[in-house]
Coordinates of C-alpha atoms in Angstrom, one line a residue:
M14 CA 0.0 0.0 0.0
K15 CA 1.3 3.4 -0.8
I16 CA 2.0 6.1 1.8
R17 CA -1.1 8.1 0.8
S18 CA -3.3 5.1 1.0
K19 CA -2.0 4.2 4.4
R20 CA -2.5 7.8 5.6
I21 CA -6.1 7.8 4.3
A22 CA -6.8 4.4 5.8
A23 CA -5.6 5.5 9.2
S24 CA -7.7 8.7 8.9
I25 CA -10.8 6.7 8.0
A26 CA -10.3 4.3 10.9
N27 CA -9.9 7.1 13.3
Q28 CA -12.9 9.1 12.1
V29 CA -15.2 6.0 11.8
S30 CA -14.2 5.1 15.4
Q31 CA -15.2 8.6 16.6
V32 CA -18.5 8.5 14.6
I33 CA -19.4 5.1 16.1
S34 CA -18.5 6.1 19.7
S35 CA -20.1 9.5 19.7
G36 CA -22.6 9.9 17.0
L37 CA -24.2 6.5 16.5
N38 CA -27.2 5.9 18.8
D39 CA -28.1 2.4 17.8
P40 CA -28.7 0.0 20.7
R41 CA -27.5 -2.9 18.5
V42 CA -24.0 -1.5 18.3
S43 CA -21.8 -2.9 21.0
S44 CA -20.0 -0.4 23.2
L45 CA -16.8 -2.5 23.0
I46 CA -16.1 -2.3 19.3
T47 CA -12.6 -2.0 17.8
I48 CA -11.6 -1.1 14.3
N49 CA -8.7 -3.4 13.5
H50 CA -7.9 -2.6 9.9
V51 CA -9.0 -0.5 7.0
Q52 CA -8.3 -1.9 3.5
L53 CA -8.6 0.5 0.6
T54 CA -8.7 -0.4 -3.1
P55 CA -5.9 1.2 -5.2
D56 CA -8.3 3.7 -6.6
L57 CA -9.5 4.7 -3.1
R58 CA -13.1 4.1 -4.1
T59 CA -13.9 1.2 -1.7
A60 CA -12.9 0.8 1.9
T61 CA -13.3 -2.5 3.8
I62 CA -13.4 -1.9 7.5
F63 CA -12.5 -4.9 9.7
I64 CA -14.0 -4.7 13.2
S65 CA -14.0 -6.9 16.3
T66 CA -16.4 -6.9 19.2
L67 CA -16.6 -8.7 22.5
G68 CA -19.4 -11.1 22.9
D69 CA -21.0 -14.1 21.2
K70 CA -21.7 -14.5 17.5
E71 CA -25.3 -13.1 17.9
S72 CA -24.1 -9.8 19.3
Q73 CA -21.4 -9.6 16.6
L74 CA -23.9 -10.1 13.9
S75 CA -26.2 -7.5 15.5
T76 CA -23.4 -5.0 15.6
L77 CA -22.4 -5.7 12.0
N78 CA -26.0 -5.3 10.8
A79 CA -26.4 -2.0 12.7
L80 CA -23.2 -0.7 11.1
R81 CA -24.3 -1.8 7.7
S82 CA -27.6 0.0 8.2
A83 CA -25.8 3.2 9.4
N84 CA -23.5 3.1 6.4
G85 CA -25.0 6.2 4.8
Y86 CA -24.8 8.2 8.0
I87 CA -21.2 7.2 8.5
R88 CA -20.2 8.2 5.0
R89 CA -21.9 11.5 5.4
E90 CA -20.0 12.2 8.6
L91 CA -16.8 11.2 6.9
S92 CA -17.5 13.6 4.1
T93 CA -17.6 16.5 6.6
R94 CA -14.5 15.3 8.5
L95 CA -12.2 14.3 5.7
E96 CA -10.9 16.4 2.9
L97 CA -11.3 13.9 0.1
R98 CA -12.7 14.4 -3.3
H99 CA -14.6 11.0 -3.1
I100 CA -15.6 9.3 0.1
P101 CA -15.1 5.6 -0.4
E102 CA -17.9 3.1 -0.4
I103 CA -17.7 1.3 3.0
T104 CA -18.2 -2.3 3.8
F105 CA -17.9 -3.7 7.3
K106 CA -16.5 -7.2 8.1
V107 CA -15.9 -8.9 11.4
M108 CA -12.4 -10.0 12.1
P109 CA -12.3 -13.7 13.1
S110 CA -11.6 -13.9 16.8
M111 CA -8.8 -16.0 18.2
P112 CA -9.5 -18.9 20.5
Q113 CA -7.7 -17.1 23.3
D114 CA -10.1 -14.2 23.1
N115 CA -13.1 -16.6 23.6
L116 CA -11.2 -18.3 26.5
V117 CA -10.6 -14.9 28.2
I118 CA -14.2 -13.9 27.8
S119 CA -15.5 -17.2 29.3
I120 CA -13.2 -16.8 32.3
L121 CA -14.3 -13.2 32.9
D122 CA -18.0 -14.3 32.6
S123 CA -17.5 -17.1 35.1
N124 CA -16.0 -14.7 37.6
L125 CA -18.8 -12.2 37.4

């Protein structure tokens, strides 16, 4: 990835994270959501945002569906926050979790 693409991907990750945490009022969105990686196409027209959330598969799917339904709102917010000629089309994907993550979650749940 070129330097410009990396810089834009980092800006998109930062701004989307801020939009999700402060501007998105959907109860389906988990409060513990992390943007792991943003992958841009070479023409900067499409961005794939990889997220991870704590919880079971059902809560991950719920969060993913909420983000997909808020796609237009997120792009509109990005257009006001980023100085780009074209705001990329956004797709959200869930990062596969590691088995250790699930083990830690189950230990924490058992102690509560």
